[in-house]
PDB file of C-alpha atoms in Angstrom:
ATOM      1  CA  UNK A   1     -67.666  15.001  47.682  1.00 82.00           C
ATOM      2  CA  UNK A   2     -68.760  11.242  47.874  1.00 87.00           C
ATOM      3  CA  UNK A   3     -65.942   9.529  49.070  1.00 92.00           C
ATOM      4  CA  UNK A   4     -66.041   5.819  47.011  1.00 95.00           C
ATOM      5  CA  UNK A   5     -63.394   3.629  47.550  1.00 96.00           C
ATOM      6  CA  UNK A   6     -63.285  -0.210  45.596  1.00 97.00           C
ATOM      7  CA  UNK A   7     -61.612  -3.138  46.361  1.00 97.00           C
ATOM      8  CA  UNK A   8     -61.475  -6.914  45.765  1.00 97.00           C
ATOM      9  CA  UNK A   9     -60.038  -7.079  42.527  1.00 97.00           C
ATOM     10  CA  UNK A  10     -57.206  -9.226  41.456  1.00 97.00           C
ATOM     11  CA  UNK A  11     -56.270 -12.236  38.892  1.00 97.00           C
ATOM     12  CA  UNK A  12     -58.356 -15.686  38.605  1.00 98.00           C
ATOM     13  CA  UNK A  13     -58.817 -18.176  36.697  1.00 98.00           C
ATOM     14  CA  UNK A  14     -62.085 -18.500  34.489  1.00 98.00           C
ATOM     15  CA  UNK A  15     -64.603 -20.425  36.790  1.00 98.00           C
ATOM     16  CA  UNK A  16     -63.580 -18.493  39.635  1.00 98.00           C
ATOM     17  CA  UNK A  17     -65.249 -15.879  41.589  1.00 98.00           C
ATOM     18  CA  UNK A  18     -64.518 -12.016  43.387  1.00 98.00           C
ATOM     19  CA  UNK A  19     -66.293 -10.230  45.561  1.00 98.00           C
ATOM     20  CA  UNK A  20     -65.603  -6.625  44.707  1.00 98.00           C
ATOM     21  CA  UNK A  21     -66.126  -3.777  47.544  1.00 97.00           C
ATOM     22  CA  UNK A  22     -67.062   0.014  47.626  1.00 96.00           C
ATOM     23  CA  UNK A  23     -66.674   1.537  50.481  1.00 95.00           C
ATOM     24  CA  UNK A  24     -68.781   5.241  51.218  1.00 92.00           C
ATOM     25  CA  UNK A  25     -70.559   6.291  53.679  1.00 85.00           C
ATOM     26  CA  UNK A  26     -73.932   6.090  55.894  1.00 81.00           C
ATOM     27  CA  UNK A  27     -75.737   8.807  53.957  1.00 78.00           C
ATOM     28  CA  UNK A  28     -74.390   7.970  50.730  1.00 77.00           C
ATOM     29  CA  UNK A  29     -75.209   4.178  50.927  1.00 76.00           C
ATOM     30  CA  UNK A  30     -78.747   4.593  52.046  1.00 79.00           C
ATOM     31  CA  UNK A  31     -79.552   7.857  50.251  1.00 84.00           C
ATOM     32  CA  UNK A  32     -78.365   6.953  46.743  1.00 90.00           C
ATOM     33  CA  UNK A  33     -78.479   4.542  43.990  1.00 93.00           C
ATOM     34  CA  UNK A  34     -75.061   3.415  43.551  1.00 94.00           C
ATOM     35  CA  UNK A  35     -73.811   1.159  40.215  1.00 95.00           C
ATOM     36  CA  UNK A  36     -71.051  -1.224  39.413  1.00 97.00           C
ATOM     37  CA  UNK A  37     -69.196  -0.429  35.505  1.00 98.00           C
ATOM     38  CA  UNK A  38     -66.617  -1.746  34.066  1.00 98.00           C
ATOM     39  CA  UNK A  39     -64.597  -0.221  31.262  1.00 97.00           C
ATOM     40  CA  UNK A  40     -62.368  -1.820  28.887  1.00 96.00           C
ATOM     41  CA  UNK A  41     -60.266   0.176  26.072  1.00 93.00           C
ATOM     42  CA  UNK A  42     -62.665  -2.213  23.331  1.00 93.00           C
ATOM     43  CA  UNK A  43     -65.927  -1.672  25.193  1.00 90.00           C
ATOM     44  CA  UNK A  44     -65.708   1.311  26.715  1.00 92.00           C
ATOM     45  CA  UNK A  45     -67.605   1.805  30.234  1.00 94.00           C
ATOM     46  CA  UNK A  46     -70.687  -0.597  30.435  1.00 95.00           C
ATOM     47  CA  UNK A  47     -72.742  -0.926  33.763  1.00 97.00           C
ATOM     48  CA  UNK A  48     -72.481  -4.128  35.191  1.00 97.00           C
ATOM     49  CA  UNK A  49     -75.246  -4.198  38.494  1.00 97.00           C
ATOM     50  CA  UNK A  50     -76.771  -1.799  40.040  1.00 96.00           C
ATOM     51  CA  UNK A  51     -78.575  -1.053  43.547  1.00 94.00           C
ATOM     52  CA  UNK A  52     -81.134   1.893  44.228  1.00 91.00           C
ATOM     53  CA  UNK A  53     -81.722   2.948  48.019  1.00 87.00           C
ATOM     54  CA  UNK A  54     -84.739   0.904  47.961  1.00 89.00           C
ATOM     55  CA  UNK A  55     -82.919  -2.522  47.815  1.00 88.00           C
ATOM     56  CA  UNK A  56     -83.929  -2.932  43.637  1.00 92.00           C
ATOM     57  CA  UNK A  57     -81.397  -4.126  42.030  1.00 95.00           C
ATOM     58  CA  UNK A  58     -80.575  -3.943  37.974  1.00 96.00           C
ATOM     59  CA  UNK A  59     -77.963  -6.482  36.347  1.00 97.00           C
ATOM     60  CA  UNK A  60     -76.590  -6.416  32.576  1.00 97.00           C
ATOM     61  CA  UNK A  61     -77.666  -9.599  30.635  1.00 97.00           C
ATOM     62  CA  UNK A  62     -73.898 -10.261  30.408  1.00 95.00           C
ATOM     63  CA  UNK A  63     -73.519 -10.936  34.394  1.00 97.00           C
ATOM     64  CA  UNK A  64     -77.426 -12.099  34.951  1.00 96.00           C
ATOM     65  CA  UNK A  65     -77.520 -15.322  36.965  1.00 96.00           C
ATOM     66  CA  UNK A  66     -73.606 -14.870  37.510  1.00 97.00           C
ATOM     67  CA  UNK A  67     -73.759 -11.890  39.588  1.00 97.00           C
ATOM     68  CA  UNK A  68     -75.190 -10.001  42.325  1.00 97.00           C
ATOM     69  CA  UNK A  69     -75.083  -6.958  43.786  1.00 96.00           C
ATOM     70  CA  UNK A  70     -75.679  -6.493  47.942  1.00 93.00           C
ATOM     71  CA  UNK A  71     -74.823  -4.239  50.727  1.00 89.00           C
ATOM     72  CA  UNK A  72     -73.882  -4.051  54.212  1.00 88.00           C
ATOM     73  CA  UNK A  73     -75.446  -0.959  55.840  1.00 84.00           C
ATOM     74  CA  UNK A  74     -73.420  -1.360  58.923  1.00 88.00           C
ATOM     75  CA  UNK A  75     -70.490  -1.054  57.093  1.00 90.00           C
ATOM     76  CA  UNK A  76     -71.474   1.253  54.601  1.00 91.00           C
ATOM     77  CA  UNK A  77     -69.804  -0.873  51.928  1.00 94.00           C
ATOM     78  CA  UNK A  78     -71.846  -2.389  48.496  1.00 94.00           C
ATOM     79  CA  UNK A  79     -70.277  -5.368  46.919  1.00 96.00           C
ATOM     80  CA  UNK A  80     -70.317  -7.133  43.958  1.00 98.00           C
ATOM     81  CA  UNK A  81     -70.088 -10.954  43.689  1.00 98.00           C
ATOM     82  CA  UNK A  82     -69.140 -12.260  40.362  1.00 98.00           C
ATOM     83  CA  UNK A  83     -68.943 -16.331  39.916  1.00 98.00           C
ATOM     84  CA  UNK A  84     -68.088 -18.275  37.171  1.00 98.00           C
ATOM     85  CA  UNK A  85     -65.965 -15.362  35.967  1.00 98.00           C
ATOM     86  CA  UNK A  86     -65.084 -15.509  31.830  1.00 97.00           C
ATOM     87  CA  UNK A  87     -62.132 -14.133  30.112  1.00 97.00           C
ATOM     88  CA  UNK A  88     -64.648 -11.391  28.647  1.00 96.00           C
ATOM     89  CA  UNK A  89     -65.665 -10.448  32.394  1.00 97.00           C
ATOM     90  CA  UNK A  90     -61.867  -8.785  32.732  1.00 97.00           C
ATOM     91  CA  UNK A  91     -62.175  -4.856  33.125  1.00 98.00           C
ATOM     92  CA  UNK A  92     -60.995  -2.282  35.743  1.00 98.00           C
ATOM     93  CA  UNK A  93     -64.843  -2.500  37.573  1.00 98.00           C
ATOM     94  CA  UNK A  94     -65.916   1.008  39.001  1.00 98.00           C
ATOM     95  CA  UNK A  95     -68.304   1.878  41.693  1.00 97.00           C
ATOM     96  CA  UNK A  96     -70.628   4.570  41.629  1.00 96.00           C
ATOM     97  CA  UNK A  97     -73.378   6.924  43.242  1.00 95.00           C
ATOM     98  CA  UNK A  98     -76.099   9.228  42.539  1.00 94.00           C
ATOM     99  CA  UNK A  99     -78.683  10.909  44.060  1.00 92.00           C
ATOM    100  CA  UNK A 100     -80.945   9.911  40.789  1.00 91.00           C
ATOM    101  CA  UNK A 101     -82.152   6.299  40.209  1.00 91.00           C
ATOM    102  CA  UNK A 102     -79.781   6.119  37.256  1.00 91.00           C
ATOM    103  CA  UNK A 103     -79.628   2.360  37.874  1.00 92.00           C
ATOM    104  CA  UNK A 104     -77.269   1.125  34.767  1.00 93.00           C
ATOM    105  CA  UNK A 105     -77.638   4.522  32.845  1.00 91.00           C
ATOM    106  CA  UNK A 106     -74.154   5.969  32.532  1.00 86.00           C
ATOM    107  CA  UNK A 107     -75.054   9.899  33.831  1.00 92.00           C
ATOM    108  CA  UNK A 108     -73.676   8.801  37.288  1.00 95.00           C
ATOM    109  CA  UNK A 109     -71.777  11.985  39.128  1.00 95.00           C
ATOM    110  CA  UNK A 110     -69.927  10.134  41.716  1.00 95.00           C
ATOM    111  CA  UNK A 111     -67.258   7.407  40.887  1.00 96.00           C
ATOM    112  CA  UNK A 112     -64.438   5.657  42.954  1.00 96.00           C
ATOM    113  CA  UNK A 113     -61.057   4.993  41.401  1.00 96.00           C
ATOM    114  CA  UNK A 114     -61.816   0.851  39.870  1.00 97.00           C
ATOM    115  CA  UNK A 115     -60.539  -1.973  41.254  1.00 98.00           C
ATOM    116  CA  UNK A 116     -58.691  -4.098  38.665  1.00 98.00           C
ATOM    117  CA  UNK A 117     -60.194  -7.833  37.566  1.00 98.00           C
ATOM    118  CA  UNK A 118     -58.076 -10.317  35.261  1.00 98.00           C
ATOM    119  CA  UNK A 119     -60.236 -13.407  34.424  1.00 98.00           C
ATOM    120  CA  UNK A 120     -57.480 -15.713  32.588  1.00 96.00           C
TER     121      UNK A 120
END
């Protein structure tokens, strides 16, 4: 069991900006490659940014420049910071790990429970 547990999410107006949060732990955070998706009911699940244990980092072209994609090792939490959030950007956002460099590829095993944004 990876425990992964997001949170950040919430309403704002287009312009604004979120910083979504996974928490895990140690081994998972610096062992794994761990992803941010979002999934709406017209897109289905698309990865947004991604992170592999070596600090590389992966971002869709939808979020490029808008986005990025860190960590905290002390507190074994990844984040995601989205500015200049659009309408289009709203999605329940999901956070998760693997053991493979899946980077943006959607074969990931472990996923938290999403952490709702509203961009409107």
């Amino acid at each position: 069991h990876v425990p992964l547990v997001e949170s950040g999410g919430g309403s704002v107006q287009p312009g604004g900006s979120l910083r979504l949060s996974c928490a895990t732990t140690g081994y998972t955070y610096s062992s794994y490659c761990m992803g941010w998706f979002r999934q709406t009911p017209d897109k289905g699940r698309e990865g947004v940014a991604a992170i592999d244990s070596d600090g590389s980092a992966s971002y869709a072209d939808s979020v490029k420049g808008r986005s990025t994609v860190s960590g905290d090792y002390a507190k074994n939490t990844l984040y995601l910071q989205m500015n200049n959030l659009k309408p289009e950007d709203t999605a329940m956002y999901y956070c998760a790990a693997d053991h493979v460099n899946l980077q943006l590829a959607r074969g990931y095993n472990y996923w938290g429970q999403g952490t709702q944004v509203t961009v409107s």
